[in-house]
Amino acid sequence: MTLIKMEKDGHVALAKIDHPPANALSSKLIEEVDQLLTEVENDQDVRVVVLYGEGRFFSAGADIKEFTTVGSGEAFTTLSSKGQQVFERLENFPKPVIASIHGAALGGGLELAMACHIRLVTKSAKLGLPELQLGLIPGFAGTQRLPRLVGVAKAAEIMLTSDSISGEEAVQWGLANHAYSDEELSSETLQLAKKISLKSPIAVKHALKMLTFSKDQYFYEGVEAEAKSFGEVFVSNDAKEGIQAFIEKRQPTFTGK
């Protein structure tokens, strides 16, 4: 089953995440993001990519049930590193990628969106990193990209409380570019994508390349440290309790072990 379906509208590639019921960010979906990037990079007709979700959500987070099949902290570190590599490729992609977010972009879903160049949201959308609620931490560079976008204090609040913020708040906090009504999002996204597609592809490519130099010099060190912490946290009793509680739809009881 293909989890990302693409069609083209002029020079715009419309890539739809179709992984019901919540467009969970599974390993297969991450692989297909990588494949999508290869496909559109080699397609000279595509100048802008729009990434959006089918159904009620952009992506409500990682596939938690998949976590139960990962046997060790080292394997979890490898899983984290793979996601980081794909999202790093996305952030450094030579063609603009716009995340069009409705419903929810949570956990890995928000980490995916943060790796895109532009984020457009509905006013009612919910964005957050609830991993600590599971006894985990964000593992796809969310701990690094979020503070770069909203500042350390706001990033700490979002991660430590596990609370989500609305699309309107996301714009105010610098996490999203613009917020629209549910009815406006698709048309406004396409309008922006087509506007960008009229620009010189070579100029756009170089402009995006220059933006990568704005990264803090410690970003890559932070991403590597995040992957290691991701694996270490995964083998804790708290993580096992948090994941089990999520599956059983109950409040977790953490002991700090």
PDB file of C-alpha atoms in Angstrom:
ATOM      1  CA  MET A   1       0.000   0.000   0.000  1.00  0.00           C
ATOM      2  CA  THR A   2       1.389   3.382  -1.048  1.00  0.00           C
ATOM      3  CA  LEU A   3       1.201   5.871   1.812  1.00  0.00           C
ATOM      4  CA  ILE A   4       2.049   9.018  -0.168  1.00  0.00           C
ATOM      5  CA  LYS A   5       0.143   9.724  -3.359  1.00  0.00           C
ATOM      6  CA  MET A   6       1.264  12.478  -5.720  1.00  0.00           C
ATOM      7  CA  GLU A   7      -0.401  14.434  -8.494  1.00  0.00           C
ATOM      8  CA  LYS A   8       0.718  17.569 -10.307  1.00  0.00           C
ATOM      9  CA  ASP A   9      -0.958  20.900 -10.886  1.00  0.00           C
ATOM     10  CA  GLY A  10       1.272  22.770 -13.304  1.00  0.00           C
ATOM     11  CA  HIS A  11       4.716  23.023 -11.703  1.00  0.00           C
ATOM     12  CA  VAL A  12       3.359  22.094  -8.257  1.00  0.00           C
ATOM     13  CA  ALA A  13       3.547  18.533  -6.906  1.00  0.00           C
ATOM     14  CA  LEU A  14       0.696  17.790  -4.496  1.00  0.00           C
ATOM     15  CA  ALA A  15       1.848  14.993  -2.172  1.00  0.00           C
ATOM     16  CA  LYS A  16      -0.897  13.500  -0.022  1.00  0.00           C
ATOM     17  CA  ILE A  17      -0.152  11.489   3.118  1.00  0.00           C
ATOM     18  CA  ASP A  18      -2.712   8.679   3.080  1.00  0.00           C
ATOM     19  CA  HIS A  19      -2.142   6.420   6.077  1.00  0.00           C
ATOM     20  CA  PRO A  20      -5.494   6.063   7.844  1.00  0.00           C
ATOM     21  CA  PRO A  21      -6.820   6.643  10.363  1.00  0.00           C
ATOM     22  CA  ALA A  22      -4.370   9.298  11.640  1.00  0.00           C
ATOM     23  CA  ASN A  23      -1.573   9.394   9.019  1.00  0.00           C
ATOM     24  CA  ALA A  24       0.792   7.970  11.624  1.00  0.00           C
ATOM     25  CA  LEU A  25       4.463   8.468  10.859  1.00  0.00           C
ATOM     26  CA  SER A  26       5.609   4.876  10.437  1.00  0.00           C
ATOM     27  CA  SER A  27       8.998   3.717   9.173  1.00  0.00           C
ATOM     28  CA  LYS A  28       7.386   2.972   5.818  1.00  0.00           C
ATOM     29  CA  LEU A  29       5.957   6.478   5.604  1.00  0.00           C
ATOM     30  CA  ILE A  30       9.372   7.994   6.350  1.00  0.00           C
ATOM     31  CA  GLU A  31      10.864   5.833   3.586  1.00  0.00           C
ATOM     32  CA  GLU A  32       8.191   7.065   1.194  1.00  0.00           C
ATOM     33  CA  VAL A  33       8.978  10.688   2.091  1.00  0.00           C
ATOM     34  CA  ASP A  34      12.549   9.925   1.040  1.00  0.00           C
ATOM     35  CA  GLN A  35      11.320   8.311  -2.183  1.00  0.00           C
ATOM     36  CA  LEU A  36       9.059  11.279  -2.884  1.00  0.00           C
ATOM     37  CA  LEU A  37      11.998  13.658  -2.585  1.00  0.00           C
ATOM     38  CA  THR A  38      14.002  11.574  -5.047  1.00  0.00           C
ATOM     39  CA  GLU A  39      11.111  11.517  -7.504  1.00  0.00           C
ATOM     40  CA  VAL A  40      10.410  15.246  -7.457  1.00  0.00           C
ATOM     41  CA  GLU A  41      14.097  16.195  -7.413  1.00  0.00           C
ATOM     42  CA  ASN A  42      14.547  14.316 -10.680  1.00  0.00           C
ATOM     43  CA  ASP A  43      11.383  15.770 -12.224  1.00  0.00           C
ATOM     44  CA  GLN A  44      12.394  19.025 -13.927  1.00  0.00           C
ATOM     45  CA  ASP A  45       8.733  19.935 -14.326  1.00  0.00           C
ATOM     46  CA  VAL A  46       8.214  20.133 -10.540  1.00  0.00           C
ATOM     47  CA  ARG A  47       9.270  23.403  -8.940  1.00  0.00           C
ATOM     48  CA  VAL A  48       7.340  23.354  -5.633  1.00  0.00           C
ATOM     49  CA  VAL A  49       6.062  20.523  -3.419  1.00  0.00           C
ATOM     50  CA  VAL A  50       2.965  20.706  -1.208  1.00  0.00           C
ATOM     51  CA  LEU A  51       2.719  18.077   1.541  1.00  0.00           C
ATOM     52  CA  TYR A  52      -0.707  17.541   3.097  1.00  0.00           C
ATOM     53  CA  GLY A  53      -2.742  14.886   4.868  1.00  0.00           C
ATOM     54  CA  GLU A  54      -5.785  12.919   3.770  1.00  0.00           C
ATOM     55  CA  GLY A  55      -8.750  12.737   6.143  1.00  0.00           C
ATOM     56  CA  ARG A  56      -8.927  14.484   9.493  1.00  0.00           C
ATOM     57  CA  PHE A  57      -5.212  15.043  10.154  1.00  0.00           C
ATOM     58  CA  PHE A  58      -1.956  16.177   8.642  1.00  0.00           C
ATOM     59  CA  SER A  59      -0.257  13.588  10.840  1.00  0.00           C
ATOM     60  CA  ALA A  60      -1.235  12.843  14.428  1.00  0.00           C
ATOM     61  CA  GLY A  61       2.206  11.495  15.320  1.00  0.00           C
ATOM     62  CA  ALA A  62       4.447   8.473  15.170  1.00  0.00           C
ATOM     63  CA  ASP A  63       3.115   4.942  14.876  1.00  0.00           C
ATOM     64  CA  ILE A  64       3.238   4.063  18.596  1.00  0.00           C
ATOM     65  CA  LYS A  65       2.384   0.410  18.040  1.00  0.00           C
ATOM     66  CA  GLU A  66       5.486   0.143  15.872  1.00  0.00           C
ATOM     67  CA  PHE A  67       7.535   1.192  18.899  1.00  0.00           C
ATOM     68  CA  THR A  68       6.582  -2.044  20.658  1.00  0.00           C
ATOM     69  CA  THR A  69       8.429  -4.028  17.981  1.00  0.00           C
ATOM     70  CA  VAL A  70      11.731  -2.186  18.488  1.00  0.00           C
ATOM     71  CA  GLY A  71      13.779  -4.365  20.783  1.00  0.00           C
ATOM     72  CA  SER A  72      16.655  -2.263  22.101  1.00  0.00           C
ATOM     73  CA  GLY A  73      17.819   1.234  22.799  1.00  0.00           C
ATOM     74  CA  GLU A  74      20.409   0.919  20.023  1.00  0.00           C
ATOM     75  CA  ALA A  75      17.691  -0.029  17.536  1.00  0.00           C
ATOM     76  CA  PHE A  76      15.652   2.956  18.669  1.00  0.00           C
ATOM     77  CA  THR A  77      18.662   5.235  18.175  1.00  0.00           C
ATOM     78  CA  THR A  78      18.979   3.855  14.637  1.00  0.00           C
ATOM     79  CA  LEU A  79      15.266   4.519  14.021  1.00  0.00           C
ATOM     80  CA  SER A  80      15.710   8.067  15.262  1.00  0.00           C
ATOM     81  CA  SER A  81      18.784   8.658  13.118  1.00  0.00           C
ATOM     82  CA  LYS A  82      17.016   7.402   9.984  1.00  0.00           C
ATOM     83  CA  GLY A  83      14.124   9.799  10.499  1.00  0.00           C
ATOM     84  CA  GLN A  84      16.553  12.626  11.198  1.00  0.00           C
ATOM     85  CA  GLN A  85      18.423  11.938   7.953  1.00  0.00           C
ATOM     86  CA  VAL A  86      15.268  12.007   5.840  1.00  0.00           C
ATOM     87  CA  PHE A  87      13.991  15.174   7.517  1.00  0.00           C
ATOM     88  CA  GLU A  88      17.418  16.775   7.115  1.00  0.00           C
ATOM     89  CA  ARG A  89      17.215  15.999   3.411  1.00  0.00           C
ATOM     90  CA  LEU A  90      13.772  17.584   3.366  1.00  0.00           C
ATOM     91  CA  GLU A  91      14.981  20.752   5.099  1.00  0.00           C
ATOM     92  CA  ASN A  92      17.932  21.044   2.688  1.00  0.00           C
ATOM     93  CA  PHE A  93      15.867  20.137  -0.386  1.00  0.00           C
ATOM     94  CA  PRO A  94      16.610  22.311  -3.451  1.00  0.00           C
ATOM     95  CA  LYS A  95      12.914  22.819  -4.208  1.00  0.00           C
ATOM     96  CA  PRO A  96      10.510  24.534  -1.770  1.00  0.00           C
ATOM     97  CA  VAL A  97       8.328  22.213   0.305  1.00  0.00           C
ATOM     98  CA  ILE A  98       5.163  23.619   1.873  1.00  0.00           C
ATOM     99  CA  ALA A  99       3.392  21.768   4.712  1.00  0.00           C
ATOM    100  CA  SER A 100      -0.367  22.367   4.511  1.00  0.00           C
ATOM    101  CA  ILE A 101      -1.624  21.456   7.985  1.00  0.00           C
ATOM    102  CA  HIS A 102      -5.201  20.761   9.048  1.00  0.00           C
ATOM    103  CA  GLY A 103      -6.557  18.816  12.000  1.00  0.00           C
ATOM    104  CA  ALA A 104      -3.383  17.967  13.869  1.00  0.00           C
ATOM    105  CA  ALA A 105       0.369  17.852  13.425  1.00  0.00           C
ATOM    106  CA  LEU A 106       1.607  16.134  16.562  1.00  0.00           C
ATOM    107  CA  GLY A 107       4.837  14.430  17.574  1.00  0.00           C
ATOM    108  CA  GLY A 108       6.579  13.059  14.512  1.00  0.00           C
ATOM    109  CA  GLY A 109       3.946  14.742  12.357  1.00  0.00           C
ATOM    110  CA  LEU A 110       5.012  18.154  13.635  1.00  0.00           C
ATOM    111  CA  GLU A 111       8.669  17.193  13.282  1.00  0.00           C
ATOM    112  CA  LEU A 112       7.961  16.401   9.630  1.00  0.00           C
ATOM    113  CA  ALA A 113       6.220  19.755   9.178  1.00  0.00           C
ATOM    114  CA  MET A 114       9.049  21.644  10.882  1.00  0.00           C
ATOM    115  CA  ALA A 115      11.502  20.234   8.347  1.00  0.00           C
ATOM    116  CA  CYS A 116       9.473  21.808   5.520  1.00  0.00           C
ATOM    117  CA  HIS A 117      10.384  25.297   4.344  1.00  0.00           C
ATOM    118  CA  ILE A 118       6.939  26.857   4.903  1.00  0.00           C
ATOM    119  CA  ARG A 119       4.039  25.840   7.151  1.00  0.00           C
ATOM    120  CA  LEU A 120       0.456  26.905   6.475  1.00  0.00           C
ATOM    121  CA  VAL A 121      -2.223  25.877   8.986  1.00  0.00           C
ATOM    122  CA  THR A 122      -5.914  26.077   9.696  1.00  0.00           C
ATOM    123  CA  LYS A 123      -6.824  28.308  12.612  1.00  0.00           C
ATOM    124  CA  SER A 124      -8.281  25.288  14.416  1.00  0.00           C
ATOM    125  CA  ALA A 125      -5.286  22.995  13.798  1.00  0.00           C
ATOM    126  CA  LYS A 126      -3.476  21.490  16.786  1.00  0.00           C
ATOM    127  CA  LEU A 127       0.313  21.410  16.843  1.00  0.00           C
ATOM    128  CA  GLY A 128       2.438  19.873  19.572  1.00  0.00           C
ATOM    129  CA  LEU A 129       5.115  17.445  20.723  1.00  0.00           C
ATOM    130  CA  PRO A 130       3.408  15.135  23.247  1.00  0.00           C
ATOM    131  CA  GLU A 131       6.233  12.584  23.486  1.00  0.00           C
ATOM    132  CA  LEU A 132       6.926  13.264  27.176  1.00  0.00           C
ATOM    133  CA  GLN A 133       3.386  12.095  27.892  1.00  0.00           C
ATOM    134  CA  LEU A 134       4.628   8.677  26.721  1.00  0.00           C
ATOM    135  CA  GLY A 135       7.835   8.846  28.729  1.00  0.00           C
ATOM    136  CA  LEU A 136       9.792   9.587  25.539  1.00  0.00           C
ATOM    137  CA  ILE A 137      11.346  12.627  23.871  1.00  0.00           C
ATOM    138  CA  PRO A 138      10.998  13.915  20.292  1.00  0.00           C
ATOM    139  CA  GLY A 139      13.404  11.900  18.166  1.00  0.00           C
ATOM    140  CA  PHE A 140      13.298  13.309  14.632  1.00  0.00           C
ATOM    141  CA  ALA A 141      15.198  16.542  15.429  1.00  0.00           C
ATOM    142  CA  GLY A 142      12.179  18.131  17.096  1.00  0.00           C
ATOM    143  CA  THR A 143      14.252  19.099  20.128  1.00  0.00           C
ATOM    144  CA  GLN A 144      16.496  21.109  17.793  1.00  0.00           C
ATOM    145  CA  ARG A 145      14.108  22.598  15.222  1.00  0.00           C
ATOM    146  CA  LEU A 146      11.401  23.730  17.630  1.00  0.00           C
ATOM    147  CA  PRO A 147      13.587  26.124  19.682  1.00  0.00           C
ATOM    148  CA  ARG A 148      15.069  27.495  16.464  1.00  0.00           C
ATOM    149  CA  LEU A 149      11.557  28.408  15.336  1.00  0.00           C
ATOM    150  CA  VAL A 150       9.872  29.602  18.535  1.00  0.00           C
ATOM    151  CA  GLY A 151      12.716  30.193  21.019  1.00  0.00           C
ATOM    152  CA  VAL A 152      13.907  28.074  23.900  1.00  0.00           C
ATOM    153  CA  ALA A 153      11.285  29.173  26.449  1.00  0.00           C
ATOM    154  CA  LYS A 154       8.276  28.450  24.247  1.00  0.00           C
ATOM    155  CA  ALA A 155       9.843  25.199  23.026  1.00  0.00           C
ATOM    156  CA  ALA A 156      10.329  24.111  26.629  1.00  0.00           C
ATOM    157  CA  GLU A 157       6.672  24.856  27.390  1.00  0.00           C
ATOM    158  CA  ILE A 158       5.426  22.898  24.394  1.00  0.00           C
ATOM    159  CA  MET A 159       7.615  19.859  25.082  1.00  0.00           C
ATOM    160  CA  LEU A 160       7.443  19.733  28.874  1.00  0.00           C
ATOM    161  CA  THR A 161       3.664  20.175  29.135  1.00  0.00           C
ATOM    162  CA  SER A 162       2.825  17.992  26.100  1.00  0.00           C
ATOM    163  CA  ASP A 163       0.087  20.544  25.388  1.00  0.00           C
ATOM    164  CA  SER A 164      -0.792  21.440  21.819  1.00  0.00           C
ATOM    165  CA  ILE A 165      -1.296  24.958  20.492  1.00  0.00           C
ATOM    166  CA  SER A 166      -3.798  26.146  17.898  1.00  0.00           C
ATOM    167  CA  GLY A 167      -2.970  27.171  14.360  1.00  0.00           C
ATOM    168  CA  GLU A 168      -3.507  30.814  15.281  1.00  0.00           C
ATOM    169  CA  GLU A 169      -1.121  30.471  18.237  1.00  0.00           C
ATOM    170  CA  ALA A 170       1.393  28.711  16.006  1.00  0.00           C
ATOM    171  CA  VAL A 171       1.514  31.783  13.760  1.00  0.00           C
ATOM    172  CA  GLN A 172       1.908  34.081  16.776  1.00  0.00           C
ATOM    173  CA  TRP A 173       4.723  31.911  18.145  1.00  0.00           C
ATOM    174  CA  GLY A 174       6.557  31.689  14.812  1.00  0.00           C
ATOM    175  CA  LEU A 175       5.854  28.000  14.258  1.00  0.00           C
ATOM    176  CA  ALA A 176       3.653  28.606  11.194  1.00  0.00           C
ATOM    177  CA  ASN A 177       3.602  31.258   8.484  1.00  0.00           C
ATOM    178  CA  HIS A 178      -0.147  31.842   8.036  1.00  0.00           C
ATOM    179  CA  ALA A 179      -3.432  30.522   9.465  1.00  0.00           C
ATOM    180  CA  TYR A 180      -6.616  30.158   7.426  1.00  0.00           C
ATOM    181  CA  SER A 181     -10.119  28.816   7.825  1.00  0.00           C
ATOM    182  CA  ASP A 182     -10.649  25.144   7.062  1.00  0.00           C
ATOM    183  CA  GLU A 183     -12.280  26.098   3.753  1.00  0.00           C
ATOM    184  CA  GLU A 184      -9.446  28.418   2.698  1.00  0.00           C
ATOM    185  CA  LEU A 185      -6.388  26.308   3.447  1.00  0.00           C
ATOM    186  CA  SER A 186      -6.174  24.270   0.225  1.00  0.00           C
ATOM    187  CA  SER A 187      -6.739  27.180  -2.133  1.00  0.00           C
ATOM    188  CA  GLU A 188      -4.406  29.501  -0.231  1.00  0.00           C
ATOM    189  CA  THR A 189      -1.700  26.826  -0.164  1.00  0.00           C
ATOM    190  CA  LEU A 190      -1.973  26.223  -3.904  1.00  0.00           C
ATOM    191  CA  GLN A 191      -1.976  29.955  -4.594  1.00  0.00           C
ATOM    192  CA  LEU A 192       1.268  30.414  -2.640  1.00  0.00           C
ATOM    193  CA  ALA A 193       2.861  27.354  -4.258  1.00  0.00           C
ATOM    194  CA  LYS A 194       2.034  28.603  -7.751  1.00  0.00           C
ATOM    195  CA  LYS A 195       3.341  32.066  -6.917  1.00  0.00           C
ATOM    196  CA  ILE A 196       6.677  30.559  -5.880  1.00  0.00           C
ATOM    197  CA  SER A 197       6.700  28.277  -8.931  1.00  0.00           C
ATOM    198  CA  LEU A 198       6.849  31.333 -11.196  1.00  0.00           C
ATOM    199  CA  LYS A 199      10.252  32.300  -9.798  1.00  0.00           C
ATOM    200  CA  SER A 200      13.507  31.230 -11.422  1.00  0.00           C
ATOM    201  CA  PRO A 201      14.160  27.590 -10.375  1.00  0.00           C
ATOM    202  CA  ILE A 202      17.907  28.179 -10.225  1.00  0.00           C
ATOM    203  CA  ALA A 203      17.475  31.320  -8.103  1.00  0.00           C
ATOM    204  CA  VAL A 204      15.097  29.488  -5.759  1.00  0.00           C
ATOM    205  CA  LYS A 205      17.566  26.614  -5.449  1.00  0.00           C
ATOM    206  CA  HIS A 206      20.382  28.943  -4.457  1.00  0.00           C
ATOM    207  CA  ALA A 207      18.186  30.954  -2.090  1.00  0.00           C
ATOM    208  CA  LEU A 208      17.229  27.765  -0.250  1.00  0.00           C
ATOM    209  CA  LYS A 209      20.878  26.704  -0.149  1.00  0.00           C
ATOM    210  CA  MET A 210      21.827  30.004   1.473  1.00  0.00           C
ATOM    211  CA  LEU A 211      19.119  29.572   4.123  1.00  0.00           C
ATOM    212  CA  THR A 212      20.844  26.416   5.351  1.00  0.00           C
ATOM    213  CA  PHE A 213      23.759  28.561   6.525  1.00  0.00           C
ATOM    214  CA  SER A 214      21.467  30.168   9.093  1.00  0.00           C
ATOM    215  CA  LYS A 215      21.620  26.991  11.181  1.00  0.00           C
ATOM    216  CA  ASP A 216      23.362  27.225  14.499  1.00  0.00           C
ATOM    217  CA  GLN A 217      26.752  25.502  14.448  1.00  0.00           C
ATOM    218  CA  TYR A 218      25.607  23.178  17.228  1.00  0.00           C
ATOM    219  CA  PHE A 219      22.533  21.906  15.346  1.00  0.00           C
ATOM    220  CA  TYR A 220      24.191  18.721  14.092  1.00  0.00           C
ATOM    221  CA  GLU A 221      25.721  17.972  17.475  1.00  0.00           C
ATOM    222  CA  GLY A 222      22.280  18.419  19.003  1.00  0.00           C
ATOM    223  CA  VAL A 223      20.643  16.083  16.503  1.00  0.00           C
ATOM    224  CA  GLU A 224      23.224  13.372  17.199  1.00  0.00           C
ATOM    225  CA  ALA A 225      22.750  13.775  20.951  1.00  0.00           C
ATOM    226  CA  GLU A 226      18.978  13.627  20.504  1.00  0.00           C
ATOM    227  CA  ALA A 227      19.179  10.264  18.737  1.00  0.00           C
ATOM    228  CA  LYS A 228      21.308   8.824  21.545  1.00  0.00           C
ATOM    229  CA  SER A 229      18.965  10.158  24.228  1.00  0.00           C
ATOM    230  CA  PHE A 230      16.005   8.803  22.261  1.00  0.00           C
ATOM    231  CA  GLY A 231      17.478   5.312  22.518  1.00  0.00           C
ATOM    232  CA  GLU A 232      18.402   5.660  26.193  1.00  0.00           C
ATOM    233  CA  VAL A 233      14.950   6.921  27.161  1.00  0.00           C
ATOM    234  CA  PHE A 234      13.237   4.149  25.203  1.00  0.00           C
ATOM    235  CA  VAL A 235      14.608   1.378  27.439  1.00  0.00           C
ATOM    236  CA  SER A 236      13.380   3.061  30.648  1.00  0.00           C
ATOM    237  CA  ASN A 237      10.462   1.687  32.648  1.00  0.00           C
ATOM    238  CA  ASP A 238       8.725   5.032  32.228  1.00  0.00           C
ATOM    239  CA  ALA A 239       8.799   4.681  28.442  1.00  0.00           C
ATOM    240  CA  LYS A 240       7.392   1.152  28.617  1.00  0.00           C
ATOM    241  CA  GLU A 241       4.635   2.400  30.926  1.00  0.00           C
ATOM    242  CA  GLY A 242       3.890   5.419  28.737  1.00  0.00           C
ATOM    243  CA  ILE A 243       3.624   3.409  25.538  1.00  0.00           C
ATOM    244  CA  GLN A 244       1.464   0.740  27.195  1.00  0.00           C
ATOM    245  CA  ALA A 245      -0.784   3.383  28.712  1.00  0.00           C
ATOM    246  CA  PHE A 246      -1.232   5.011  25.317  1.00  0.00           C
ATOM    247  CA  ILE A 247      -2.206   1.698  23.744  1.00  0.00           C
ATOM    248  CA  GLU A 248      -4.604   0.976  26.635  1.00  0.00           C
ATOM    249  CA  LYS A 249      -5.972   4.558  26.474  1.00  0.00           C
ATOM    250  CA  ARG A 250      -5.240   5.344  30.122  1.00  0.00           C
ATOM    251  CA  GLN A 251      -3.181   7.866  32.089  1.00  0.00           C
ATOM    252  CA  PRO A 252       0.409   6.648  32.611  1.00  0.00           C
ATOM    253  CA  THR A 253       2.006   6.365  36.055  1.00  0.00           C
ATOM    254  CA  PHE A 254       5.660   7.366  35.880  1.00  0.00           C
ATOM    255  CA  THR A 255       8.216   6.425  38.551  1.00  0.00           C
ATOM    256  CA  GLY A 256      11.366   8.067  37.202  1.00  0.00           C
ATOM    257  CA  LYS A 257      13.043   4.766  36.439  1.00  0.00           C
TER     258      LYS A 257
END
